[in-house]
XYZ file of C-alpha atoms in Angstrom:
771
model
C 0.000 0.000 0.000
C 1.387 3.366 -1.003
C 0.901 6.462 1.074
C -1.099 9.346 -0.323
C -0.990 12.910 0.845
C -4.631 13.483 0.070
C -4.729 16.655 2.147
C -2.477 18.679 -0.085
C -3.056 16.539 -3.181
C 0.621 15.604 -3.402
C 2.147 12.174 -3.142
C 5.042 11.106 -0.966
C 7.399 10.319 -3.777
C 9.697 7.324 -4.044
C 9.222 3.672 -3.401
C 8.324 4.130 0.244
C 5.984 1.672 1.928
C 3.254 2.954 4.181
C 3.762 2.556 7.894
C 0.288 1.052 8.192
C 1.608 -2.102 6.510
C 3.754 -2.772 9.558
C 0.725 -3.031 11.809
C -0.109 -6.502 10.488
C -3.096 -8.306 9.066
C -5.276 -7.355 11.943
C -5.238 -3.724 10.893
C -8.258 -2.102 9.374
C -8.299 -2.347 5.574
C -9.985 0.282 3.464
C -11.585 -1.667 0.614
C -11.747 1.407 -1.562
C -7.975 1.949 -1.458
C -6.727 -1.583 -1.139
C -3.792 -2.394 -3.406
C -2.452 0.519 -5.389
C -4.194 3.617 -4.074
C -5.451 6.158 -6.587
C -3.485 9.366 -6.963
C -5.604 12.467 -6.963
C -5.222 14.666 -10.046
C -2.433 17.170 -9.463
C -4.002 19.817 -11.653
C -7.279 19.892 -9.761
C -7.830 22.931 -7.614
C -10.398 21.622 -5.211
C -12.193 24.823 -4.320
C -11.103 27.414 -6.815
C -11.477 25.537 -10.041
C -13.779 22.645 -9.167
C -14.114 19.708 -11.557
C -17.013 17.275 -11.907
C -17.285 14.736 -9.126
C -16.476 11.867 -11.409
C -13.859 13.640 -13.441
C -11.294 10.923 -12.963
C -12.359 7.931 -14.957
C -12.547 4.619 -13.225
C -9.454 3.578 -15.149
C -7.366 6.278 -13.394
C -8.079 4.954 -9.913
C -5.217 2.510 -9.920
C -2.503 4.246 -11.885
C 1.039 4.126 -10.464
C 2.590 7.210 -8.962
C 4.889 9.302 -11.056
C 8.646 8.967 -10.493
C 9.536 10.343 -7.129
C 12.286 12.437 -5.633
C 14.322 9.463 -4.499
C 13.928 7.410 -7.692
C 16.867 6.721 -9.972
C 17.377 9.576 -12.419
C 16.110 8.837 -15.898
C 18.428 8.463 -18.847
C 18.653 11.652 -20.852
C 17.031 11.516 -24.278
C 17.489 13.697 -27.289
C 14.598 15.967 -28.355
C 13.993 13.788 -31.435
C 13.774 10.637 -29.311
C 11.421 12.353 -26.891
C 9.204 13.531 -29.732
C 9.133 10.062 -31.304
C 8.353 8.396 -27.975
C 5.589 10.925 -27.285
C 4.003 10.200 -30.678
C 4.168 6.444 -30.104
C 2.654 6.738 -26.650
C -0.075 9.018 -27.951
C -0.932 6.629 -30.781
C -0.930 3.562 -28.522
C -2.997 5.265 -25.841
C -5.484 6.451 -28.476
C -5.877 2.936 -29.900
C -6.194 1.384 -26.451
C -8.677 4.006 -25.367
C -10.842 3.671 -28.454
C -10.495 -0.023 -29.275
C -9.312 -1.479 -25.979
C -10.946 -4.874 -25.404
C -10.348 -7.777 -23.078
C -8.495 -9.542 -25.917
C -6.097 -6.603 -26.315
C -5.367 -6.128 -22.618
C -3.469 -8.487 -20.334
C -6.306 -9.193 -17.907
C -5.254 -12.666 -16.785
C -3.991 -11.437 -13.393
C -6.077 -8.287 -13.127
C -9.714 -9.032 -12.455
C -10.539 -5.368 -12.044
C -9.136 -4.434 -15.460
C -11.105 -7.298 -16.996
C -14.382 -6.086 -15.478
C -13.745 -2.467 -16.416
C -12.797 -3.290 -20.000
C -15.760 -5.628 -20.405
C -18.088 -2.985 -18.995
C -16.794 -0.428 -21.490
C -17.283 -2.908 -24.330
C -20.808 -3.608 -23.113
C -21.753 0.073 -23.044
C -20.484 0.590 -26.605
C -22.229 -2.554 -27.776
C -25.545 -1.511 -26.189
C -25.468 1.650 -28.310
C -24.783 -0.488 -31.393
C -27.629 -2.833 -30.449
C -30.067 0.064 -30.063
C -29.021 1.373 -33.454
C -29.491 -1.959 -35.243
C -32.885 -2.408 -33.559
C -33.999 1.004 -34.825
C -32.828 0.077 -38.314
C -34.542 -3.299 -38.357
C -37.851 -2.210 -36.906
C -37.782 1.079 -38.798
C -37.932 -0.836 -42.105
C -41.031 -2.799 -41.113
C -44.613 -1.812 -40.402
C -47.808 -3.429 -39.204
C -49.396 -2.176 -42.429
C -47.369 -4.791 -44.279
C -49.523 -7.601 -42.928
C -52.807 -5.893 -43.780
C -51.595 -5.087 -47.291
C -50.697 -8.747 -47.840
C -53.994 -9.896 -46.369
C -56.001 -7.589 -48.649
C -54.257 -8.910 -51.756
C -54.658 -12.510 -50.578
C -58.384 -12.144 -49.978
C -58.869 -10.553 -53.397
C -56.821 -12.851 -55.635
C -56.710 -16.132 -53.672
C -59.889 -16.402 -51.639
C -62.397 -14.782 -54.028
C -64.613 -17.371 -55.774
C -65.847 -17.296 -59.362
C -69.493 -17.688 -60.399
C -68.961 -21.442 -60.509
C -67.562 -21.405 -56.961
C -63.924 -22.003 -57.958
C -61.298 -20.242 -55.871
C -57.629 -20.107 -56.690
C -56.829 -22.420 -53.765
C -59.424 -24.945 -54.968
C -58.029 -25.313 -58.493
C -57.764 -29.028 -59.177
C -57.868 -29.367 -62.973
C -56.535 -27.570 -66.019
C -60.038 -26.321 -66.809
C -60.300 -24.700 -63.348
C -57.215 -22.631 -64.157
C -59.238 -20.492 -66.537
C -61.180 -19.096 -63.594
C -58.858 -16.186 -64.367
C -61.489 -14.869 -66.715
C -63.610 -14.040 -63.692
C -62.072 -13.182 -60.264
C -58.593 -12.443 -61.603
C -59.675 -9.845 -64.153
C -62.201 -8.365 -61.748
C -59.476 -7.980 -59.140
C -56.873 -6.545 -61.513
C -58.886 -3.809 -63.179
C -60.581 -1.185 -60.981
C -61.562 1.816 -63.070
C -64.974 2.637 -61.544
C -66.364 3.397 -58.104
C -68.891 1.084 -56.481
C -71.700 3.209 -57.999
C -70.218 2.755 -61.527
C -68.846 6.298 -61.642
C -65.446 6.598 -63.312
C -62.331 6.959 -61.149
C -61.212 9.702 -63.563
C -57.695 8.317 -63.730
C -57.722 7.210 -67.338
C -56.867 3.601 -68.056
C -54.752 3.287 -64.902
C -56.130 0.664 -62.498
C -56.226 1.343 -58.753
C -57.036 -1.874 -56.886
C -59.252 -1.171 -53.865
C -59.001 2.476 -55.051
C -55.599 2.751 -53.285
C -53.145 0.358 -54.943
C -51.879 1.281 -58.397
C -51.299 -1.606 -60.797
C -47.756 -1.218 -62.157
C -47.450 -1.933 -65.858
C -49.392 -4.946 -67.134
C -49.718 -8.509 -65.719
C -47.773 -11.376 -67.317
C -48.668 -15.035 -67.796
C -45.927 -17.619 -68.369
C -45.900 -21.381 -68.782
C -43.215 -24.058 -69.021
C -43.781 -27.160 -71.148
C -42.088 -30.549 -71.358
C -41.130 -32.261 -74.618
C -43.184 -35.128 -75.911
C -41.556 -38.564 -75.665
C -39.340 -37.225 -72.853
C -40.019 -40.535 -71.078
C -40.355 -44.149 -72.256
C -43.613 -46.087 -72.465
C -43.571 -49.776 -71.681
C -43.771 -51.889 -74.828
C -47.075 -53.430 -73.741
C -48.724 -49.955 -73.843
C -46.980 -48.389 -76.817
C -49.903 -49.058 -79.144
C -52.431 -47.339 -76.874
C -50.233 -44.495 -75.508
C -48.676 -42.372 -78.229
C -47.247 -39.571 -76.084
C -45.203 -39.507 -72.902
C -44.482 -36.312 -70.935
C -42.032 -36.780 -68.064
C -41.929 -34.907 -64.765
C -40.330 -31.496 -65.014
C -36.653 -31.355 -65.807
C -34.876 -28.283 -67.104
C -33.059 -30.321 -69.741
C -36.377 -31.612 -71.097
C -38.090 -28.236 -71.520
C -39.960 -27.742 -74.777
C -38.366 -24.942 -76.811
C -40.265 -25.247 -80.113
C -43.043 -22.914 -81.207
C -46.566 -24.292 -81.216
C -50.190 -23.215 -81.763
C -50.601 -19.957 -83.658
C -46.840 -19.360 -83.806
C -47.459 -15.630 -84.217
C -46.816 -14.141 -80.777
C -44.836 -14.391 -77.574
C -47.421 -16.777 -76.100
C -46.540 -19.417 -78.723
C -42.784 -18.836 -78.936
C -40.208 -20.086 -76.427
C -38.100 -17.480 -74.621
C -34.946 -18.247 -72.691
C -34.397 -17.088 -69.140
C -31.911 -14.486 -70.318
C -34.353 -13.075 -72.902
C -37.157 -12.506 -70.397
C -34.706 -11.562 -67.600
C -36.456 -14.109 -65.423
C -35.356 -16.078 -62.389
C -35.954 -19.586 -61.146
C -38.861 -20.397 -58.839
C -38.958 -22.942 -56.022
C -42.359 -24.587 -56.320
C -44.091 -27.251 -54.263
C -42.941 -30.085 -56.544
C -39.603 -28.860 -57.882
C -37.626 -25.790 -58.943
C -38.565 -24.228 -62.279
C -36.431 -22.076 -64.562
C -37.205 -18.503 -65.585
C -37.772 -19.415 -69.270
C -40.977 -20.419 -71.087
C -43.838 -19.060 -73.182
C -45.024 -15.621 -72.049
C -48.157 -13.575 -72.647
C -48.554 -10.016 -71.364
C -52.111 -8.798 -70.731
C -53.380 -5.306 -71.493
C -54.121 -2.213 -69.394
C -57.895 -2.603 -69.866
C -60.143 -5.382 -68.719
C -61.828 -5.934 -72.100
C -58.562 -6.285 -74.021
C -57.175 -8.672 -71.402
C -60.358 -10.798 -71.564
C -59.940 -11.021 -75.354
C -56.339 -12.201 -74.955
C -57.359 -14.891 -72.440
C -60.162 -16.126 -74.692
C -57.701 -16.469 -77.576
C -55.427 -18.597 -75.374
C -58.333 -20.827 -74.369
C -59.571 -21.277 -77.933
C -56.156 -22.286 -79.250
C -55.351 -24.675 -76.379
C -52.462 -22.736 -74.847
C -52.351 -25.216 -71.938
C -51.985 -28.840 -73.013
C -50.638 -32.187 -71.883
C -47.031 -30.967 -71.859
C -47.675 -27.999 -69.527
C -46.007 -28.435 -66.161
C -46.433 -25.005 -64.541
C -48.034 -21.619 -65.183
C -47.226 -18.263 -63.538
C -49.305 -15.105 -63.228
C -47.120 -12.132 -62.156
C -48.066 -8.542 -61.427
C -47.111 -5.774 -58.996
C -48.947 -2.980 -57.180
C -47.840 0.111 -55.295
C -49.566 1.846 -52.383
C -48.382 5.438 -51.968
C -50.186 5.834 -48.626
C -47.799 3.452 -46.872
C -44.995 3.488 -49.494
C -45.161 -0.273 -50.046
C -44.839 -2.489 -53.111
C -46.791 -5.736 -53.308
C -45.309 -8.245 -55.765
C -47.741 -11.110 -56.432
C -47.082 -14.439 -58.119
C -49.849 -17.021 -58.601
C -48.499 -20.478 -59.486
C -50.356 -23.560 -60.674
C -48.293 -26.735 -61.093
C -49.511 -29.568 -63.292
C -47.733 -32.750 -62.151
C -47.193 -35.745 -64.403
C -49.845 -37.554 -62.363
C -52.530 -35.160 -63.623
C -54.537 -32.552 -61.752
C -53.320 -29.172 -60.567
C -51.559 -27.918 -57.435
C -52.021 -24.183 -56.761
C -49.691 -22.032 -54.679
C -49.042 -18.333 -54.379
C -46.334 -15.933 -53.266
C -47.136 -12.405 -52.105
C -44.180 -10.236 -51.072
C -44.909 -6.851 -49.547
C -41.673 -4.871 -49.484
C -40.456 -1.313 -49.083
C -38.262 -0.486 -52.058
C -38.410 3.331 -51.940
C -36.627 4.172 -48.736
C -36.272 7.899 -48.067
C -39.510 9.897 -48.250
C -40.779 10.841 -44.780
C -38.932 12.404 -41.834
C -38.840 9.010 -40.150
C -37.111 7.580 -43.231
C -34.422 10.232 -42.994
C -34.012 9.447 -39.292
C -33.449 5.824 -40.302
C -30.907 7.112 -42.833
C -29.041 8.726 -39.962
C -29.164 5.436 -38.071
C -27.760 3.713 -41.158
C -24.814 6.115 -41.185
C -24.196 5.394 -37.491
C -24.493 1.678 -38.260
C -21.819 1.962 -40.959
C -19.508 3.759 -38.514
C -20.067 1.013 -35.948
C -19.253 -1.674 -38.504
C -16.063 0.164 -39.444
C -15.214 0.419 -35.748
C -15.742 -3.305 -35.184
C -13.817 -4.224 -38.343
C -10.780 -2.361 -36.993
C -11.297 -3.984 -33.587
C -11.362 -7.514 -35.027
C -8.283 -6.804 -37.171
C -6.359 -5.633 -34.099
C -7.425 -8.727 -32.157
C -6.441 -10.975 -35.077
C -2.995 -9.381 -35.206
C -2.486 -10.153 -31.520
C -3.941 -13.667 -31.264
C -3.725 -14.893 -34.893
C -5.175 -18.394 -35.321
C -5.975 -18.817 -31.629
C -8.535 -16.047 -32.152
C -10.868 -18.546 -33.841
C -10.939 -20.880 -30.844
C -13.644 -18.770 -29.196
C -17.212 -19.084 -30.423
C -17.798 -15.429 -29.524
C -15.050 -14.283 -31.902
C -16.583 -16.332 -34.712
C -19.957 -14.783 -33.912
C -18.367 -11.324 -34.146
C -17.121 -12.079 -37.646
C -20.515 -13.479 -38.712
C -22.312 -10.333 -37.511
C -19.826 -8.089 -39.314
C -20.012 -10.064 -42.587
C -23.817 -10.021 -42.580
C -23.770 -6.292 -41.915
C -21.339 -5.647 -44.789
C -23.549 -7.664 -47.170
C -26.602 -5.713 -45.965
C -24.866 -2.384 -46.617
C -23.827 -3.476 -50.121
C -27.341 -4.665 -50.967
C -28.850 -1.439 -49.675
C -26.795 0.526 -52.180
C -27.570 -1.952 -54.996
C -31.316 -1.916 -54.260
C -31.512 1.888 -54.311
C -29.780 2.134 -57.698
C -31.764 -0.747 -59.224
C -35.184 0.553 -58.120
C -34.497 4.034 -59.501
C -33.478 2.529 -62.840
C -36.512 0.222 -63.022
C -39.024 2.906 -62.082
C -37.540 5.281 -64.621
C -38.005 2.693 -67.355
C -41.561 1.920 -66.201
C -42.584 5.577 -66.259
C -41.292 5.900 -69.806
C -43.149 2.753 -70.975
C -46.262 2.158 -68.820
C -47.547 -0.606 -71.157
C -44.746 -3.073 -70.385
C -44.533 -5.705 -67.671
C -43.059 -4.319 -64.438
C -40.673 -7.023 -63.284
C -40.219 -6.398 -59.556
C -39.916 -10.114 -58.783
C -36.118 -10.044 -58.674
C -35.980 -7.017 -56.374
C -38.780 -8.315 -54.159
C -37.007 -11.656 -53.763
C -33.700 -10.106 -52.728
C -35.429 -7.534 -50.534
C -37.079 -10.449 -48.711
C -33.703 -12.157 -48.337
C -32.270 -8.871 -47.106
C -34.988 -8.651 -44.455
C -34.349 -12.272 -43.477
C -30.638 -11.575 -43.205
C -31.294 -8.559 -40.988
C -33.546 -10.675 -38.785
C -30.836 -13.322 -38.381
C -28.202 -10.657 -37.769
C -30.344 -9.023 -35.098
C -30.805 -12.413 -33.455
C -27.041 -12.991 -33.373
C -26.526 -9.448 -32.093
C -28.793 -10.125 -29.099
C -27.121 -13.483 -28.412
C -23.757 -11.712 -28.427
C -24.788 -9.799 -25.296
C -23.884 -12.940 -23.328
C -20.258 -12.317 -24.310
C -20.169 -9.110 -22.275
C -22.118 -10.228 -19.223
C -20.147 -13.427 -18.741
C -17.969 -11.840 -16.018
C -20.850 -12.371 -13.603
C -20.948 -15.914 -12.251
C -24.750 -15.979 -12.346
C -24.677 -15.184 -16.058
C -22.127 -17.925 -16.721
C -24.394 -20.709 -15.489
C -25.964 -21.236 -18.918
C -22.709 -21.313 -20.872
C -20.947 -23.370 -18.188
C -23.775 -25.914 -18.111
C -23.892 -26.325 -21.884
C -20.101 -26.430 -22.162
C -19.710 -29.087 -19.483
C -22.430 -31.385 -20.733
C -21.540 -30.948 -24.413
C -19.859 -34.358 -24.640
C -22.737 -36.101 -22.902
C -25.260 -34.367 -25.168
C -23.234 -35.314 -28.256
C -23.232 -38.957 -27.254
C -26.911 -38.819 -26.451
C -27.669 -37.084 -29.775
C -26.124 -39.946 -31.732
C -28.293 -42.447 -29.911
C -31.379 -40.232 -30.215
C -31.134 -39.622 -33.958
C -30.481 -43.287 -34.710
C -33.839 -44.110 -33.146
C -35.470 -40.962 -34.562
C -34.465 -41.544 -38.197
C -35.364 -45.210 -37.939
C -38.925 -44.235 -37.003
C -38.937 -41.531 -39.743
C -38.135 -44.118 -42.421
C -40.686 -46.493 -40.968
C -43.403 -43.817 -41.053
C -42.524 -42.772 -44.610
C -42.761 -46.317 -45.910
C -45.932 -47.166 -43.972
C -48.018 -44.005 -44.441
C -46.336 -42.042 -47.261
C -48.864 -43.043 -49.913
C -51.930 -41.928 -47.934
C -51.033 -39.384 -45.236
C -49.883 -35.943 -46.395
C -47.700 -35.309 -43.351
C -45.742 -38.496 -44.213
C -45.683 -37.998 -47.997
C -41.953 -37.135 -48.058
C -39.084 -38.091 -45.808
C -38.507 -34.458 -44.793
C -42.168 -34.114 -43.812
C -41.810 -37.298 -41.733
C -38.988 -35.700 -39.728
C -40.981 -32.570 -38.912
C -44.109 -34.609 -38.222
C -42.254 -36.633 -35.597
C -41.010 -33.443 -33.923
C -44.621 -32.270 -33.849
C -45.667 -35.573 -32.226
C -43.173 -34.875 -29.421
C -44.919 -31.544 -28.857
C -48.380 -33.165 -28.924
C -49.455 -32.063 -32.427
C -50.442 -35.147 -34.452
C -53.313 -36.715 -36.431
C -53.664 -40.221 -35.043
C -56.788 -40.989 -37.082
C -54.906 -40.514 -40.371
C -52.203 -42.942 -39.221
C -54.782 -45.470 -38.098
C -56.642 -45.275 -41.423
C -53.441 -45.735 -43.415
C -52.465 -48.929 -41.591
C -54.806 -50.360 -38.955
C -52.201 -52.778 -37.594
C -48.782 -51.130 -37.877
C -50.123 -47.602 -37.379
C -50.973 -47.970 -33.662
C -47.782 -49.989 -33.078
C -45.678 -47.252 -34.685
C -47.372 -44.530 -32.647
C -47.233 -46.261 -29.239
C -43.617 -47.434 -29.520
C -42.444 -44.054 -30.877
C -44.076 -42.127 -28.023
C -42.690 -44.546 -25.440
C -39.055 -44.663 -26.602
C -38.652 -41.109 -27.851
C -40.920 -39.117 -25.538
C -40.820 -41.050 -22.265
C -37.287 -42.472 -22.429
C -34.937 -40.462 -24.661
C -36.376 -37.023 -24.015
C -36.282 -37.529 -20.252
C -32.697 -38.771 -20.501
C -31.823 -35.522 -22.254
C -33.479 -33.460 -19.508
C -31.694 -35.506 -16.840
C -28.302 -34.737 -18.397
C -29.055 -31.002 -18.390
C -30.441 -31.019 -14.826
C -27.519 -32.941 -13.321
C -24.929 -30.763 -15.000
C -26.740 -27.596 -13.972
C -26.812 -28.739 -10.344
C -23.070 -29.422 -10.405
C -22.273 -26.063 -11.978
C -24.478 -24.187 -9.535
C -22.903 -25.938 -6.545
C -19.379 -25.161 -7.751
C -20.186 -21.523 -8.424
C -21.715 -21.119 -4.967
C -18.575 -22.525 -3.326
C -16.200 -20.342 -5.329
C -14.714 -17.230 -3.818
C -16.480 -14.100 -4.991
C -14.417 -12.238 -7.541
C -14.515 -8.540 -8.210
C -17.920 -7.536 -9.541
C -19.346 -4.336 -10.984
C -20.880 -3.466 -7.622
C -17.416 -3.541 -6.037
C -16.069 -1.118 -8.628
C -19.019 1.202 -8.097
C -18.414 1.128 -4.343
C -14.730 1.925 -4.850
C -15.576 4.898 -7.041
C -18.185 5.909 -4.501
C -15.653 5.890 -1.651
C -13.123 7.782 -3.727
C -15.678 10.496 -4.450
C -16.606 10.600 -0.758
C -12.970 11.179 0.245
C -12.417 13.844 -2.425
C -15.483 15.757 -1.251
C -14.232 15.514 2.328
C -10.865 16.941 1.308
C -12.482 19.778 -0.624
C -14.630 20.692 2.342
C -11.680 20.794 4.729
C -9.643 22.908 2.309
C -12.478 25.394 2.162
C -12.400 25.502 5.971
C -8.667 26.201 5.879
C -9.114 29.125 3.484
C -11.923 30.501 5.619
C -9.638 30.334 8.665
C -6.976 32.222 6.731
C -9.506 34.917 5.863
C -10.729 35.241 9.472
C -7.160 35.385 10.829
C -6.513 38.599 8.913
C -7.697 42.054 9.895
C -8.674 44.623 7.326
C -6.678 44.065 4.164
C -4.841 40.755 3.679
C -1.509 40.695 1.892
C -0.514 37.776 -0.277
C 2.516 36.838 1.825
C 0.404 36.584 5.021
C -2.285 34.594 3.175
C 0.406 32.332 1.742
C 2.192 31.706 5.051
C -1.075 30.850 6.838
C -2.142 28.282 4.231
C 1.360 26.797 3.866
C 1.362 26.033 7.575
C -1.869 24.082 6.957
C -0.185 22.000 4.247
C -1.367 23.600 0.999
C 0.759 23.886 -2.121
C 2.059 27.188 -3.516
C 0.327 26.865 -6.876
C -3.051 26.359 -5.177
C -2.545 29.354 -2.912
C -1.501 31.576 -5.825
C -4.421 30.443 -7.942
C -6.917 31.113 -5.148
C -5.497 34.537 -4.351
C -5.264 35.695 -7.977
C -8.847 34.574 -8.643
C -10.215 37.182 -6.222
C -7.459 39.791 -6.434
C -9.024 41.644 -9.347
C -6.836 44.744 -9.177
C -3.649 42.663 -9.042
C -2.060 44.625 -6.130
C -1.322 41.458 -4.128
C -3.772 42.633 -1.427
C -7.322 41.488 -0.718
C -9.491 44.390 0.315
C -12.786 44.047 2.185
C -14.928 43.716 -0.959
C -12.673 41.039 -2.397
C -12.630 39.205 0.927
C -16.434 39.395 1.115
C -16.831 37.917 -2.380
C -14.370 35.180 -1.526
C -16.213 34.347 1.717
C -19.582 34.216 -0.023
C -18.320 31.866 -2.737
C -16.600 29.655 -0.190
C -19.774 29.423 1.879
C -21.809 28.408 -1.158
C -19.325 25.726 -2.125
C -19.038 24.510 1.449
C -22.831 24.154 1.740
C -22.989 22.273 -1.559
C -20.211 19.900 -0.496
C -21.846 19.354 2.902
C -25.118 18.366 1.223
C -23.294 16.013 -1.124
C -21.354 14.475 1.765
C -24.505 13.907 3.775
C -26.150 12.261 0.801
C -23.176 10.000 0.171
C -22.862 9.226 3.877
C -26.480 8.139 4.119
C -26.096 5.895 1.085
C -22.923 4.409 2.528
C -24.579 3.779 5.904
C -27.538 2.183 4.117
C -25.172 -0.149 2.237
C -23.511 -1.118 5.505
C -26.853 -1.941 7.113
C -28.005 -3.969 4.139
C -24.763 -5.922 3.892
C -24.947 -9.088 5.992
C -22.358 -9.296 8.711
C -19.707 -11.976 8.409
C -19.240 -14.427 11.212
C -16.058 -14.422 13.255
C -14.587 -17.467 11.539
C -14.952 -15.863 8.131
C -13.414 -12.625 9.411
C -10.444 -14.561 10.782
C -10.109 -16.344 7.466
C -10.110 -13.206 5.342
C -7.887 -11.269 7.728
C -10.065 -8.128 7.483
C -11.975 -6.196 10.160
C -14.926 -4.074 9.025
C -15.773 -0.891 10.910
C -18.797 1.345 10.959
C -19.079 4.725 9.279
C -18.112 6.873 12.274
C -14.944 4.888 12.908
C -14.071 5.066 9.245
C -14.480 8.857 9.140
C -12.515 9.263 12.363
C -9.631 7.236 11.007
C -9.818 9.155 7.718
C -9.430 12.454 9.583
C -6.440 11.083 11.482
C -4.826 9.994 8.240
C -5.461 13.425 6.735
C -3.810 15.182 9.682
C -0.865 12.767 9.456
C -0.466 13.485 5.773
C -0.702 17.222 6.428
C 2.152 16.959 8.912
C 4.154 14.856 6.492
C 3.755 17.594 3.873
C 5.486 20.132 6.083
C 8.257 17.656 6.857
C 8.849 16.912 3.192
C 9.009 20.611 2.390
C 11.615 21.142 5.109
C 13.559 18.142 3.839
C 13.506 19.642 0.352
C 14.797 22.936 1.720
C 17.610 21.143 3.629
C 18.561 19.166 0.538
C 18.730 22.376 -1.505
C 20.961 24.019 1.140
C 23.193 20.954 1.293
C 23.510 21.081 -2.460
C 24.533 24.741 -2.334
C 26.998 23.953 0.460
C 28.609 21.137 -1.473
C 28.802 23.277 -4.596
C 30.490 26.151 -2.688
C 32.873 23.673 -1.090
C 33.930 22.296 -4.463
C 34.384 25.832 -5.802
C 36.622 26.817 -2.870
C 38.722 23.659 -3.213
C 39.162 24.373 -6.898
C 40.375 27.885 -6.200
C 42.898 26.646 -3.635
C 44.267 24.152 -6.147
C 44.667 26.905 -8.724
C 46.535 29.089 -6.232
C 48.921 26.260 -5.450
């Protein structure tokens, strides 16, 4: 423990140990100044130029004292070396201050530095987390759901005169329901009372949503004889159309051969993209037919397709694409209606409605989000530099931590999101410009809507990882480490259990697929079997369908699966987690408490308490110096009085010059009165602050449970109450005040001895010259 002269804000220089250390372990230990005591800032004038209470950062509490009077003299450096060293120190301190993390600091033997650095990282990361939450939620709206629902009700759930809905399409003939509900939904040019909307030929669906361009219909066909017919049926079956395969697409013209509907177009020609359907993935090529801007012309086009058998035995899928825009909520709705015609016959309808925000910056809120995006980019740049610095220090060992890998994943996803944001803005402006020039063409927003959806999904995943990453910064608390410690310790047991579990699980999945796949939809594919069995574990199952599919093996499958997987394996898994958690909790409870955030706060609290106490007593000293004078007070008398009380010359000069306005080195009555009034105000403020801190400290002492005698003997520390602590603090302050006077006298003696030795050497030299 080093001694501090807190009274005069000067340190006893040199490597001198405090006399209190000689008292022994039974001495009282001040927890706030245990170890390396914090030096008070030398430039702080406690009453004349007051600083904020928490001016010294928590990092400055445990800095080492500057080289003292009795230290070894430093090696002289040239001005160039000093300048270079100053630049290096400034650069290093700037990097450590801005990007200092627990991976950059040597915190293995310094628990306090680890907690402080982690706390700083957490505070910075919380700001980043708030920013990314504003970005993510600022790009979404509850109106998105209602927009999607309105379009779904209109184009999917509306029935034709024959009662056919899009979802109920089961044959190729049902597909042509488009002549009814589809055209009625696409073209709104009149009000409900048959009055014109007065917007020309432009359609506004539900009077609010503008139809962009014209709708497009596209189909993909398969070549005839793309499969082989058994020789026994070759006489009766003349054609064979295989299941869809991109290599077997029909690319020849057919029918009228006089338009785009009868001519094959490649994916590059139509600038299309592949589509993942219910049965398979389809290419962006095919035969296309664009409708018109009016309902009558579009009905004529559809009738021509029906009359000339546009859909036939080789058709495997048809698409109906169109887009709308709602200016009220600044949202695009990109709609795709798909009907697949499998090789088994029939029709399987599906639809895809993507409501996205492609035009970003319109309202004030949008520009606020733009500001958040700029802050987000700065944060990403900050974290990129941070990870590069950590990689330079730890190299390949950096990747051993899952948290470091998560950092890189979050940064990479953010960089991709930033790049797509720029690409989307440029692409939308280009597409809208082309659409405004040619309003009769098909507005292909499918590509942008798809990638905007993926962008939103990526942001959702990134936000999820960002929240999970919070555990990295709160892991210094042993309560917060229970989850990670439990999972880490039982990882091997869970891995072994998982192998056993999935052997049984996949065996039942294959059994269910083979037994019920031909009749039960939830078992129709192996992937559906896997998810169905997970749903059975959660209690969501259709036992009647299983029983109907196989009246003997169905109940056997169900009962044995529930018994082995639910009652046996699942409970084994829970037992592994419970046992490991109990062990971890018991070990953590028996461990010695390490330094926590609350301890650091208490240390800062005690430091502030002591600084306020010193300020108050210095004010009292100045007031005594003012009262000791009569009439006008000269600077030399003011200086001598305060020096006897242990104050430094620079503080005395600063205080005197602050109120000596005329600069005559004398304080007249008016100047003394102003000085007294200001001192009284500051003294009252400090007294109120001290009382407040003292009450909080006393409250903490009462709330803290007392240790038993055995524990006190074990730790070697004796805790005292507040009054004893303050009494001892005052004694230490008086001791330090006395030591200040002694050190000043020692300095004066050393200076005189130096002059004496110098004069002695000069006289000896003169005598030698005379001889």
